Backbone as a chain_set.jsonl record, in Angstrom:
{"seq": "RIVNVPPETKEVLEMDDDLQLRIIERTPMHKLDHYIAEKKTPTLKDDAINKILAGITTCEEAARAV", "coords": {"N": [[104.036, 118.565, 109.106], [102.157, 116.058, 110.616], [99.723, 113.771, 109.58], [96.746, 111.747, 109.827], [96.555, 108.948, 107.754], [94.481, 107.433, 105.409], [93.959, 103.862, 104.963], [93.684, 103.101, 102.271], [95.283, 104.772, 100.849], [97.648, 105.482, 98.36], [100.054, 106.845, 97.844], [102.177, 109.096, 99.608], [102.87, 112.43, 99.717], [105.182, 115.151, 99.979], [103.88, 118.229, 100.721], [103.912, 121.106, 98.809], [103.645, 124.679, 98.224], [102.774, 125.137, 95.564], [101.697, 122.641, 94.791], [99.669, 122.407, 96.697], [98.017, 124.571, 95.951], [97.22, 123.716, 93.399], [95.698, 121.489, 94.083], [93.671, 122.668, 95.61], [92.488, 124.144, 93.583], [91.282, 122.147, 92.242], [92.618, 120.673, 90.249], [92.868, 118.41, 87.535], [93.642, 114.904, 88.003], [95.517, 113.751, 86.229], [97.007, 115.939, 85.47], [98.081, 116.704, 87.904], [99.693, 114.467, 88.367], [101.528, 114.834, 86.291], [102.743, 117.259, 87.087], [103.953, 116.435, 89.495], [105.71, 114.511, 88.504], [107.38, 116.145, 86.956], [108.7, 117.53, 88.957], [110.308, 115.611, 89.809], [109.76, 114.021, 92.003], [110.314, 111.357, 94.106], [108.653, 108.203, 93.92], [106.849, 105.765, 95.932], [107.513, 103.314, 94.831], [109.936, 103.93, 93.505], [111.521, 104.542, 95.754], [111.493, 102.08, 97.06], [112.864, 100.449, 95.209], [115.388, 101.698, 95.238], [116.118, 101.135, 97.901], [116.252, 98.356, 97.843], [118.384, 97.979, 96.03], [120.397, 99.16, 97.537], [120.653, 97.355, 99.524], [119.183, 97.542, 101.819], [116.656, 96.543, 102.177], [114.534, 93.717, 101.284], [113.355, 92.232, 98.187], [110.886, 91.019, 98.612], [109.923, 92.222, 100.965], [109.739, 94.873, 100.092], [107.818, 94.61, 98.076], [105.54, 94.087, 99.572], [105.134, 96.583, 100.713], [104.694, 98.308, 98.628]], "CA": [[102.828, 118.255, 109.847], [101.78, 114.654, 110.489], [98.276, 113.582, 109.502], [96.294, 110.366, 109.698], [96.434, 108.583, 106.351], [93.601, 106.276, 105.258], [94.673, 102.679, 104.476], [93.627, 102.974, 100.814], [96.21, 105.744, 100.28], [98.694, 104.855, 97.557], [101.293, 107.603, 97.962], [102.186, 110.249, 100.505], [103.792, 113.406, 99.14], [105.425, 116.382, 100.702], [103.037, 119.269, 100.142], [104.486, 122.437, 98.651], [102.604, 125.672, 97.948], [102.235, 124.933, 94.211], [100.844, 121.45, 94.802], [98.481, 122.736, 97.479], [97.164, 125.425, 95.127], [96.634, 122.879, 92.335], [94.659, 120.649, 94.693], [92.555, 123.565, 95.949], [91.84, 124.513, 92.318], [90.704, 120.912, 91.69], [93.343, 120.295, 89.042], [92.677, 116.985, 87.228], [94.697, 114.034, 88.507], [96.591, 113.546, 85.251], [97.862, 117.125, 85.511], [98.841, 116.602, 89.158], [100.73, 113.458, 88.115], [102.536, 115.471, 85.442], [103.446, 118.222, 87.937], [104.775, 115.67, 90.433], [106.784, 113.906, 87.72], [108.306, 117.217, 86.578], [109.495, 117.856, 90.146], [111.133, 114.423, 90.063], [109.451, 113.517, 93.337], [110.375, 109.892, 94.065], [107.454, 107.473, 94.33], [107.124, 104.65, 96.835], [108.191, 102.29, 94.029], [111.324, 104.379, 93.347], [112.18, 104.401, 97.045], [111.665, 100.643, 97.312], [113.943, 99.969, 94.329], [116.649, 102.21, 95.771], [116.446, 100.416, 99.136], [116.652, 96.994, 97.452], [119.723, 98.089, 95.453], [121.33, 99.515, 98.607], [120.716, 96.249, 100.473], [118.471, 97.917, 103.041], [115.457, 95.706, 102.283], [114.443, 92.636, 100.3], [112.293, 92.382, 97.185], [109.629, 90.587, 99.21], [109.465, 93.252, 101.883], [109.367, 96.044, 99.281], [106.567, 94.291, 97.37], [104.436, 94.244, 100.527], [104.938, 98.002, 100.997], [104.271, 99.032, 97.424]], "C": [[102.469, 116.803, 109.579], [100.261, 114.552, 110.509], [97.967, 112.096, 109.481], [96.044, 110.08, 108.232], [95.54, 107.359, 106.245], [94.348, 105.098, 104.638], [94.66, 102.532, 102.951], [94.561, 103.949, 100.098], [97.345, 105.024, 99.566], [100.043, 105.544, 97.704], [101.101, 108.717, 98.986], [103.251, 111.189, 99.969], [104.007, 114.566, 100.09], [104.665, 117.488, 99.983], [103.829, 120.557, 100.028], [103.358, 123.392, 98.269], [101.961, 125.468, 96.581], [101.293, 123.735, 94.165], [99.557, 121.733, 95.567], [97.51, 123.587, 96.658], [96.477, 124.614, 94.036], [95.518, 122.0, 92.888], [93.441, 121.498, 95.032], [91.773, 123.949, 94.694], [91.211, 123.319, 91.603], [91.303, 120.546, 90.335], [93.134, 118.8, 88.791], [93.902, 116.147, 87.628], [95.83, 113.862, 87.512], [97.535, 114.754, 85.211], [98.678, 117.17, 86.808], [99.979, 115.597, 88.995], [101.878, 114.055, 87.31], [103.383, 116.455, 86.258], [104.414, 117.497, 88.873], [105.958, 115.038, 89.702], [107.827, 114.947, 87.317], [109.23, 117.593, 87.739], [110.459, 116.731, 90.506], [110.98, 113.934, 91.508], [109.481, 111.994, 93.296], [109.075, 109.265, 94.576], [107.842, 106.401, 95.352], [107.888, 103.552, 96.102], [109.666, 102.665, 93.831], [112.116, 104.163, 94.629], [112.46, 102.937, 97.355], [112.817, 100.083, 96.471], [115.297, 100.429, 94.855], [117.076, 101.473, 97.032], [116.856, 98.979, 98.855], [118.091, 97.029, 96.938], [120.782, 98.417, 96.499], [121.469, 98.405, 99.649], [120.011, 96.519, 101.781], [117.255, 97.026, 103.266], [115.487, 94.635, 101.211], [113.324, 92.953, 99.296], [110.925, 92.054, 97.792], [109.06, 91.649, 100.136], [108.994, 94.501, 101.116], [108.045, 95.81, 98.573], [105.361, 94.436, 98.302], [104.114, 95.733, 100.77], [104.396, 98.767, 99.807], [103.037, 98.384, 96.956]], "O": [[102.478, 116.366, 108.428], [99.596, 115.166, 111.344], [98.829, 111.281, 109.153], [95.399, 110.869, 107.541], [95.792, 106.351, 106.905], [95.281, 105.307, 103.862], [95.552, 101.891, 102.396], [94.624, 103.951, 98.868], [97.929, 104.079, 100.096], [101.077, 104.876, 97.688], [99.991, 109.208, 99.192], [104.402, 110.793, 99.789], [103.139, 114.914, 100.891], [104.799, 117.656, 98.771], [104.359, 121.054, 101.021], [102.235, 122.955, 98.017], [100.746, 125.607, 96.44], [100.218, 123.807, 93.571], [98.474, 121.341, 95.131], [96.305, 123.339, 96.677], [95.288, 124.8, 93.776], [94.503, 121.794, 92.224], [92.308, 121.095, 94.771], [90.548, 124.067, 94.73], [90.677, 123.454, 90.502], [90.594, 120.163, 89.405], [93.212, 118.003, 89.725], [95.037, 116.622, 87.594], [96.994, 113.828, 87.909], [98.728, 114.601, 84.948], [99.825, 117.617, 86.811], [101.101, 115.848, 89.435], [103.049, 113.816, 87.605], [104.606, 116.476, 86.127], [105.565, 117.908, 89.019], [107.077, 115.028, 90.216], [109.024, 114.664, 87.334], [110.395, 117.931, 87.532], [111.308, 116.875, 91.386], [111.941, 113.496, 92.141], [108.739, 111.393, 92.519], [108.479, 109.742, 95.542], [109.025, 106.166, 95.598], [108.792, 102.933, 96.663], [110.545, 101.816, 93.973], [113.241, 103.665, 94.599], [113.532, 102.593, 97.852], [113.648, 99.328, 96.976], [116.244, 99.645, 94.912], [118.264, 101.209, 97.221], [117.715, 98.434, 99.549], [118.922, 96.219, 97.349], [121.934, 98.003, 96.369], [122.302, 98.498, 100.551], [120.22, 95.799, 102.757], [116.864, 96.779, 104.407], [116.354, 94.64, 100.337], [112.477, 93.814, 99.529], [109.935, 92.73, 97.516], [107.865, 91.943, 100.1], [107.975, 95.101, 101.457], [107.228, 96.726, 98.479], [104.287, 94.858, 97.871], [102.959, 96.092, 101.003], [103.707, 99.774, 99.975], [102.465, 98.8, 95.949]]}, "num_chains": 1, "name": "protein.A"}
């Protein structure tokens, strides 16, 4: 499902049932961060680094996106 994302948004994640439940239960952000890290969900920074290393983008372009 595609949604409008506010400009101040830092990351966009694929929502799974567990993450949705944690958000509904108002789980503290540090615990959400831990859950996301455990799932090894790549961040925008990770994606940018991978694209730089693959030659898909430049450091300058990646810095603007992250």
